[in-house]
Structure formats: structure tokens, C-alpha cells
Amino acid sequence: NVCDYLIELDHSLVQRALDGFSWPGRFEKFGKIYLDGAHNIDGIKALIKTLHDQQIKKALVIFSALGDKVFEQ
């Protein structure tokens, strides 16, 4: 692809970096509980996609937002 042409990347190095990547608060598992810090509509959409991709068919979601957030969506 264009990126490969413009930038020489060692794909195995990129894969190793991604394998060790962790983003605290993003779909972290604690026993039977998953914690996700989704705080806007895009984050909620990403959470729903992740639940679908992980084939989690049933989930209880507890959502909290500060007063200045548009949470009605």
C-alpha cells in the first residue's frame, strides 16, 4: 500500500509493539466484569463494536457522565 511505499516498516516490529500495547480503561477484564471508559458517542459505538466482535451477546452496561456531556444520545 501507499504507506509501505512511503515509509519502510518492519511489520514484525509493528506487530510486537501492538501485541504489548495496553490502553488502561479500554475494555479491561476483571474476572467476569469488563471496564471501559467510553465517555462519548464514538466511544460507546466502539464499545458496542468490541462487544459484537468478541461475540458477547448479553451485557449489562452502567453508564455515567458529567453534567456537561450530551448523554441523551
PDB file of N, CA and C in Angstrom:
ATOM      1  N   ASN A   1       0.822  -1.185   0.000  1.00  0.00           N
ATOM      2  CA  ASN A   1       0.000   0.000   0.000  1.00  0.00           C
ATOM      3  C   ASN A   1       0.864   1.246   0.000  1.00  0.00           C
ATOM      4  N   VAL A   2       0.259   2.396  -0.020  1.00  0.00           N
ATOM      5  CA  VAL A   2       0.985   3.664  -0.121  1.00  0.00           C
ATOM      6  C   VAL A   2       1.897   3.867   1.075  1.00  0.00           C
ATOM      7  N   CYS A   3       1.418   3.525   2.266  1.00  0.00           N
ATOM      8  CA  CYS A   3       2.245   3.697   3.466  1.00  0.00           C
ATOM      9  C   CYS A   3       3.514   2.859   3.385  1.00  0.00           C
ATOM     10  N   ASP A   4       3.389   1.624   2.925  1.00  0.00           N
ATOM     11  CA  ASP A   4       4.568   0.768   2.777  1.00  0.00           C
ATOM     12  C   ASP A   4       5.561   1.375   1.797  1.00  0.00           C
ATOM     13  N   TYR A   5       5.050   2.007   0.775  1.00  0.00           N
ATOM     14  CA  TYR A   5       5.910   2.615  -0.240  1.00  0.00           C
ATOM     15  C   TYR A   5       6.632   3.838   0.325  1.00  0.00           C
ATOM     16  N   LEU A   6       5.924   4.655   1.082  1.00  0.00           N
ATOM     17  CA  LEU A   6       6.496   5.899   1.594  1.00  0.00           C
ATOM     18  C   LEU A   6       7.367   5.695   2.828  1.00  0.00           C
ATOM     19  N   ILE A   7       6.994   4.746   3.656  1.00  0.00           N
ATOM     20  CA  ILE A   7       7.709   4.511   4.910  1.00  0.00           C
ATOM     21  C   ILE A   7       8.078   3.038   4.986  1.00  0.00           C
ATOM     22  N   GLU A   8       9.355   2.777   5.128  1.00  0.00           N
ATOM     23  CA  GLU A   8       9.779   1.389   5.277  1.00  0.00           C
ATOM     24  C   GLU A   8       9.499   0.948   6.710  1.00  0.00           C
ATOM     25  N   LEU A   9       8.612  -0.008   6.856  1.00  0.00           N
ATOM     26  CA  LEU A   9       8.247  -0.507   8.173  1.00  0.00           C
ATOM     27  C   LEU A   9       8.632  -1.967   8.312  1.00  0.00           C
ATOM     28  N   ASP A  10       9.151  -2.286   9.467  1.00  0.00           N
ATOM     29  CA  ASP A  10       9.389  -3.683   9.809  1.00  0.00           C
ATOM     30  C   ASP A  10       8.088  -4.196  10.425  1.00  0.00           C
ATOM     31  N   HIS A  11       7.317  -4.936   9.640  1.00  0.00           N
ATOM     32  CA  HIS A  11       5.995  -5.369  10.085  1.00  0.00           C
ATOM     33  C   HIS A  11       6.047  -6.234  11.341  1.00  0.00           C
ATOM     34  N   SER A  12       7.102  -7.016  11.508  1.00  0.00           N
ATOM     35  CA  SER A  12       7.206  -7.835  12.721  1.00  0.00           C
ATOM     36  C   SER A  12       7.430  -6.940  13.944  1.00  0.00           C
ATOM     37  N   LEU A  13       8.159  -5.843  13.775  1.00  0.00           N
ATOM     38  CA  LEU A  13       8.378  -4.902  14.869  1.00  0.00           C
ATOM     39  C   LEU A  13       7.067  -4.204  15.244  1.00  0.00           C
ATOM     40  N   VAL A  14       6.300  -3.814  14.248  1.00  0.00           N
ATOM     41  CA  VAL A  14       4.997  -3.193  14.497  1.00  0.00           C
ATOM     42  C   VAL A  14       4.085  -4.175  15.225  1.00  0.00           C
ATOM     43  N   GLN A  15       4.060  -5.425  14.788  1.00  0.00           N
ATOM     44  CA  GLN A  15       3.212  -6.435  15.426  1.00  0.00           C
ATOM     45  C   GLN A  15       3.618  -6.659  16.873  1.00  0.00           C
ATOM     46  N   ARG A  16       4.925  -6.717  17.149  1.00  0.00           N
ATOM     47  CA  ARG A  16       5.397  -6.900  18.528  1.00  0.00           C
ATOM     48  C   ARG A  16       4.964  -5.725  19.400  1.00  0.00           C
ATOM     49  N   ALA A  17       5.048  -4.515  18.848  1.00  0.00           N
ATOM     50  CA  ALA A  17       4.634  -3.328  19.600  1.00  0.00           C
ATOM     51  C   ALA A  17       3.139  -3.375  19.910  1.00  0.00           C
ATOM     52  N   LEU A  18       2.343  -3.767  18.929  1.00  0.00           N
ATOM     53  CA  LEU A  18       0.895  -3.835  19.135  1.00  0.00           C
ATOM     54  C   LEU A  18       0.511  -4.956  20.087  1.00  0.00           C
ATOM     55  N   ASP A  19       1.244  -6.072  20.044  1.00  0.00           N
ATOM     56  CA  ASP A  19       0.956  -7.194  20.939  1.00  0.00           C
ATOM     57  C   ASP A  19       1.129  -6.790  22.404  1.00  0.00           C
ATOM     58  N   GLY A  20       2.064  -5.903  22.675  1.00  0.00           N
ATOM     59  CA  GLY A  20       2.317  -5.471  24.046  1.00  0.00           C
ATOM     60  C   GLY A  20       1.576  -4.205  24.434  1.00  0.00           C
ATOM     61  N   PHE A  21       0.718  -3.714  23.552  1.00  0.00           N
ATOM     62  CA  PHE A  21       0.017  -2.452  23.780  1.00  0.00           C
ATOM     63  C   PHE A  21      -1.145  -2.635  24.742  1.00  0.00           C
ATOM     64  N   SER A  22      -1.267  -1.727  25.653  1.00  0.00           N
ATOM     65  CA  SER A  22      -2.387  -1.734  26.592  1.00  0.00           C
ATOM     66  C   SER A  22      -2.878  -0.307  26.771  1.00  0.00           C
ATOM     67  N   TRP A  23      -4.197  -0.142  26.749  1.00  0.00           N
ATOM     68  CA  TRP A  23      -4.788   1.170  26.962  1.00  0.00           C
ATOM     69  C   TRP A  23      -5.687   1.049  28.188  1.00  0.00           C
ATOM     70  N   PRO A  24      -5.178   1.399  29.366  1.00  0.00           N
ATOM     71  CA  PRO A  24      -5.958   1.227  30.592  1.00  0.00           C
ATOM     72  C   PRO A  24      -7.334   1.890  30.491  1.00  0.00           C
ATOM     73  N   GLY A  25      -8.340   1.170  30.961  1.00  0.00           N
ATOM     74  CA  GLY A  25      -9.697   1.692  30.939  1.00  0.00           C
ATOM     75  C   GLY A  25     -10.448   1.416  29.658  1.00  0.00           C
ATOM     76  N   ARG A  26      -9.818   0.724  28.735  1.00  0.00           N
ATOM     77  CA  ARG A  26     -10.469   0.370  27.478  1.00  0.00           C
ATOM     78  C   ARG A  26     -10.635  -1.134  27.412  1.00  0.00           C
ATOM     79  N   PHE A  27     -11.838  -1.576  27.652  1.00  0.00           N
ATOM     80  CA  PHE A  27     -12.221  -2.984  27.596  1.00  0.00           C
ATOM     81  C   PHE A  27     -11.267  -3.867  28.407  1.00  0.00           C
ATOM     82  N   GLU A  28     -11.034  -3.456  29.647  1.00  0.00           N
ATOM     83  CA  GLU A  28     -10.210  -4.249  30.560  1.00  0.00           C
ATOM     84  C   GLU A  28     -11.094  -5.269  31.266  1.00  0.00           C
ATOM     85  N   LYS A  29     -10.587  -6.484  31.387  1.00  0.00           N
ATOM     86  CA  LYS A  29     -11.352  -7.556  32.026  1.00  0.00           C
ATOM     87  C   LYS A  29     -10.874  -7.765  33.455  1.00  0.00           C
ATOM     88  N   PHE A  30     -11.841  -7.789  34.381  1.00  0.00           N
ATOM     89  CA  PHE A  30     -11.592  -8.068  35.788  1.00  0.00           C
ATOM     90  C   PHE A  30     -12.547  -9.183  36.194  1.00  0.00           C
ATOM     91  N   GLY A  31     -12.098 -10.418  36.096  1.00  0.00           N
ATOM     92  CA  GLY A  31     -12.985 -11.550  36.363  1.00  0.00           C
ATOM     93  C   GLY A  31     -14.074 -11.616  35.306  1.00  0.00           C
ATOM     94  N   LYS A  32     -15.331 -11.484  35.744  1.00  0.00           N
ATOM     95  CA  LYS A  32     -16.456 -11.506  34.808  1.00  0.00           C
ATOM     96  C   LYS A  32     -16.869 -10.099  34.375  1.00  0.00           C
ATOM     97  N   ILE A  33     -16.158  -9.097  34.845  1.00  0.00           N
ATOM     98  CA  ILE A  33     -16.526  -7.702  34.583  1.00  0.00           C
ATOM     99  C   ILE A  33     -15.553  -7.084  33.589  1.00  0.00           C
ATOM    100  N   TYR A  34     -16.106  -6.349  32.627  1.00  0.00           N
ATOM    101  CA  TYR A  34     -15.301  -5.567  31.698  1.00  0.00           C
ATOM    102  C   TYR A  34     -15.462  -4.098  32.057  1.00  0.00           C
ATOM    103  N   LEU A  35     -14.361  -3.386  32.088  1.00  0.00           N
ATOM    104  CA  LEU A  35     -14.371  -1.956  32.369  1.00  0.00           C
ATOM    105  C   LEU A  35     -13.992  -1.217  31.096  1.00  0.00           C
ATOM    106  N   ASP A  36     -14.797  -0.227  30.732  1.00  0.00           N
ATOM    107  CA  ASP A  36     -14.472   0.590  29.568  1.00  0.00           C
ATOM    108  C   ASP A  36     -14.798   2.034  29.900  1.00  0.00           C
ATOM    109  N   GLY A  37     -13.895   2.913  29.569  1.00  0.00           N
ATOM    110  CA  GLY A  37     -14.056   4.335  29.882  1.00  0.00           C
ATOM    111  C   GLY A  37     -14.723   5.136  28.788  1.00  0.00           C
ATOM    112  N   ALA A  38     -15.562   4.506  27.978  1.00  0.00           N
ATOM    113  CA  ALA A  38     -16.256   5.224  26.900  1.00  0.00           C
ATOM    114  C   ALA A  38     -17.034   6.391  27.499  1.00  0.00           C
ATOM    115  N   HIS A  39     -16.791   7.592  26.972  1.00  0.00           N
ATOM    116  CA  HIS A  39     -17.420   8.776  27.559  1.00  0.00           C
ATOM    117  C   HIS A  39     -18.112   9.672  26.526  1.00  0.00           C
ATOM    118  N   ASN A  40     -18.179   9.203  25.290  1.00  0.00           N
ATOM    119  CA  ASN A  40     -18.886   9.966  24.255  1.00  0.00           C
ATOM    120  C   ASN A  40     -19.496   8.978  23.262  1.00  0.00           C
ATOM    121  N   ILE A  41     -20.239   9.502  22.298  1.00  0.00           N
ATOM    122  CA  ILE A  41     -20.967   8.632  21.369  1.00  0.00           C
ATOM    123  C   ILE A  41     -20.020   7.731  20.573  1.00  0.00           C
ATOM    124  N   ASP A  42     -18.877   8.258  20.157  1.00  0.00           N
ATOM    125  CA  ASP A  42     -17.920   7.432  19.409  1.00  0.00           C
ATOM    126  C   ASP A  42     -17.355   6.315  20.282  1.00  0.00           C
ATOM    127  N   GLY A  43     -17.090   6.624  21.550  1.00  0.00           N
ATOM    128  CA  GLY A  43     -16.604   5.601  22.469  1.00  0.00           C
ATOM    129  C   GLY A  43     -17.624   4.509  22.716  1.00  0.00           C
ATOM    130  N   ILE A  44     -18.893   4.896  22.846  1.00  0.00           N
ATOM    131  CA  ILE A  44     -19.961   3.911  23.035  1.00  0.00           C
ATOM    132  C   ILE A  44     -20.100   3.040  21.789  1.00  0.00           C
ATOM    133  N   LYS A  45     -20.010   3.658  20.608  1.00  0.00           N
ATOM    134  CA  LYS A  45     -20.080   2.879  19.360  1.00  0.00           C
ATOM    135  C   LYS A  45     -18.928   1.882  19.286  1.00  0.00           C
ATOM    136  N   ALA A  46     -17.734   2.316  19.693  1.00  0.00           N
ATOM    137  CA  ALA A  46     -16.576   1.419  19.688  1.00  0.00           C
ATOM    138  C   ALA A  46     -16.775   0.282  20.683  1.00  0.00           C
ATOM    139  N   LEU A  47     -17.353   0.589  21.848  1.00  0.00           N
ATOM    140  CA  LEU A  47     -17.630  -0.453  22.839  1.00  0.00           C
ATOM    141  C   LEU A  47     -18.619  -1.475  22.289  1.00  0.00           C
ATOM    142  N   ILE A  48     -19.678  -1.008  21.650  1.00  0.00           N
ATOM    143  CA  ILE A  48     -20.669  -1.916  21.065  1.00  0.00           C
ATOM    144  C   ILE A  48     -20.026  -2.798  20.006  1.00  0.00           C
ATOM    145  N   LYS A  49     -19.161  -2.215  19.177  1.00  0.00           N
ATOM    146  CA  LYS A  49     -18.470  -2.997  18.142  1.00  0.00           C
ATOM    147  C   LYS A  49     -17.576  -4.056  18.786  1.00  0.00           C
ATOM    148  N   THR A  50     -16.856  -3.671  19.836  1.00  0.00           N
ATOM    149  CA  THR A  50     -15.981  -4.623  20.520  1.00  0.00           C
ATOM    150  C   THR A  50     -16.788  -5.759  21.136  1.00  0.00           C
ATOM    151  N   LEU A  51     -17.914  -5.433  21.774  1.00  0.00           N
ATOM    152  CA  LEU A  51     -18.773  -6.484  22.330  1.00  0.00           C
ATOM    153  C   LEU A  51     -19.225  -7.437  21.231  1.00  0.00           C
ATOM    154  N   HIS A  52     -19.605  -6.879  20.095  1.00  0.00           N
ATOM    155  CA  HIS A  52     -20.036  -7.704  18.957  1.00  0.00           C
ATOM    156  C   HIS A  52     -18.877  -8.559  18.446  1.00  0.00           C
ATOM    157  N   ASP A  53     -17.707  -7.935  18.256  1.00  0.00           N
ATOM    158  CA  ASP A  53     -16.537  -8.659  17.747  1.00  0.00           C
ATOM    159  C   ASP A  53     -16.116  -9.788  18.686  1.00  0.00           C
ATOM    160  N   GLN A  54     -16.278  -9.570  19.993  1.00  0.00           N
ATOM    161  CA  GLN A  54     -15.922 -10.586  20.991  1.00  0.00           C
ATOM    162  C   GLN A  54     -17.044 -11.604  21.191  1.00  0.00           C
ATOM    163  N   GLN A  55     -18.114 -11.458  20.425  1.00  0.00           N
ATOM    164  CA  GLN A  55     -19.279 -12.349  20.476  1.00  0.00           C
ATOM    165  C   GLN A  55     -19.919 -12.387  21.863  1.00  0.00           C
ATOM    166  N   ILE A  56     -19.913 -11.232  22.524  1.00  0.00           N
ATOM    167  CA  ILE A  56     -20.595 -11.094  23.807  1.00  0.00           C
ATOM    168  C   ILE A  56     -22.027 -10.678  23.490  1.00  0.00           C
ATOM    169  N   LYS A  57     -22.947 -11.597  23.707  1.00  0.00           N
ATOM    170  CA  LYS A  57     -24.328 -11.394  23.266  1.00  0.00           C
ATOM    171  C   LYS A  57     -25.188 -10.674  24.298  1.00  0.00           C
ATOM    172  N   LYS A  58     -24.798 -10.748  25.552  1.00  0.00           N
ATOM    173  CA  LYS A  58     -25.604 -10.151  26.608  1.00  0.00           C
ATOM    174  C   LYS A  58     -24.681  -9.364  27.530  1.00  0.00           C
ATOM    175  N   ALA A  59     -25.030  -8.097  27.774  1.00  0.00           N
ATOM    176  CA  ALA A  59     -24.188  -7.268  28.632  1.00  0.00           C
ATOM    177  C   ALA A  59     -25.060  -6.290  29.409  1.00  0.00           C
ATOM    178  N   LEU A  60     -24.686  -6.041  30.624  1.00  0.00           N
ATOM    179  CA  LEU A  60     -25.303  -5.006  31.437  1.00  0.00           C
ATOM    180  C   LEU A  60     -24.337  -3.831  31.410  1.00  0.00           C
ATOM    181  N   VAL A  61     -24.818  -2.685  30.974  1.00  0.00           N
ATOM    182  CA  VAL A  61     -23.964  -1.504  30.869  1.00  0.00           C
ATOM    183  C   VAL A  61     -24.401  -0.493  31.917  1.00  0.00           C
ATOM    184  N   ILE A  62     -23.455  -0.040  32.711  1.00  0.00           N
ATOM    185  CA  ILE A  62     -23.695   1.037  33.665  1.00  0.00           C
ATOM    186  C   ILE A  62     -22.948   2.244  33.125  1.00  0.00           C
ATOM    187  N   PHE A  63     -23.692   3.291  32.824  1.00  0.00           N
ATOM    188  CA  PHE A  63     -23.110   4.471  32.184  1.00  0.00           C
ATOM    189  C   PHE A  63     -23.226   5.670  33.111  1.00  0.00           C
ATOM    190  N   SER A  64     -22.169   6.457  33.153  1.00  0.00           N
ATOM    191  CA  SER A  64     -22.154   7.670  33.960  1.00  0.00           C
ATOM    192  C   SER A  64     -21.527   8.782  33.131  1.00  0.00           C
ATOM    193  N   ALA A  65     -22.029   9.996  33.290  1.00  0.00           N
ATOM    194  CA  ALA A  65     -21.470  11.129  32.548  1.00  0.00           C
ATOM    195  C   ALA A  65     -21.562  12.385  33.403  1.00  0.00           C
ATOM    196  N   LEU A  66     -20.636  13.288  33.174  1.00  0.00           N
ATOM    197  CA  LEU A  66     -20.687  14.579  33.843  1.00  0.00           C
ATOM    198  C   LEU A  66     -21.830  15.406  33.269  1.00  0.00           C
ATOM    199  N   GLY A  67     -22.264  16.393  33.998  1.00  0.00           N
ATOM    200  CA  GLY A  67     -23.403  17.208  33.598  1.00  0.00           C
ATOM    201  C   GLY A  67     -23.231  17.965  32.299  1.00  0.00           C
ATOM    202  N   ASP A  68     -21.980  18.223  31.888  1.00  0.00           N
ATOM    203  CA  ASP A  68     -21.770  18.985  30.648  1.00  0.00           C
ATOM    204  C   ASP A  68     -21.729  18.099  29.406  1.00  0.00           C
ATOM    205  N   LYS A  69     -21.947  16.805  29.561  1.00  0.00           N
ATOM    206  CA  LYS A  69     -21.915  15.873  28.427  1.00  0.00           C
ATOM    207  C   LYS A  69     -23.312  15.680  27.846  1.00  0.00           C
ATOM    208  N   VAL A  70     -23.361  15.445  26.534  1.00  0.00           N
ATOM    209  CA  VAL A  70     -24.623  15.144  25.864  1.00  0.00           C
ATOM    210  C   VAL A  70     -24.829  13.637  25.972  1.00  0.00           C
ATOM    211  N   PHE A  71     -25.589  13.211  26.963  1.00  0.00           N
ATOM    212  CA  PHE A  71     -25.756  11.779  27.212  1.00  0.00           C
ATOM    213  C   PHE A  71     -27.083  11.234  26.696  1.00  0.00           C
ATOM    214  N   GLU A  72     -27.974  12.091  26.238  1.00  0.00           N
ATOM    215  CA  GLU A  72     -29.283  11.628  25.777  1.00  0.00           C
ATOM    216  C   GLU A  72     -29.196  10.767  24.523  1.00  0.00           C
ATOM    217  N   GLN A  73     -28.146  10.915  23.751  1.00  0.00           N
ATOM    218  CA  GLN A  73     -27.988  10.151  22.515  1.00  0.00           C
ATOM    219  C   GLN A  73     -27.924   8.682  22.834  1.00  0.00           C
TER     220      GLN A  73
END
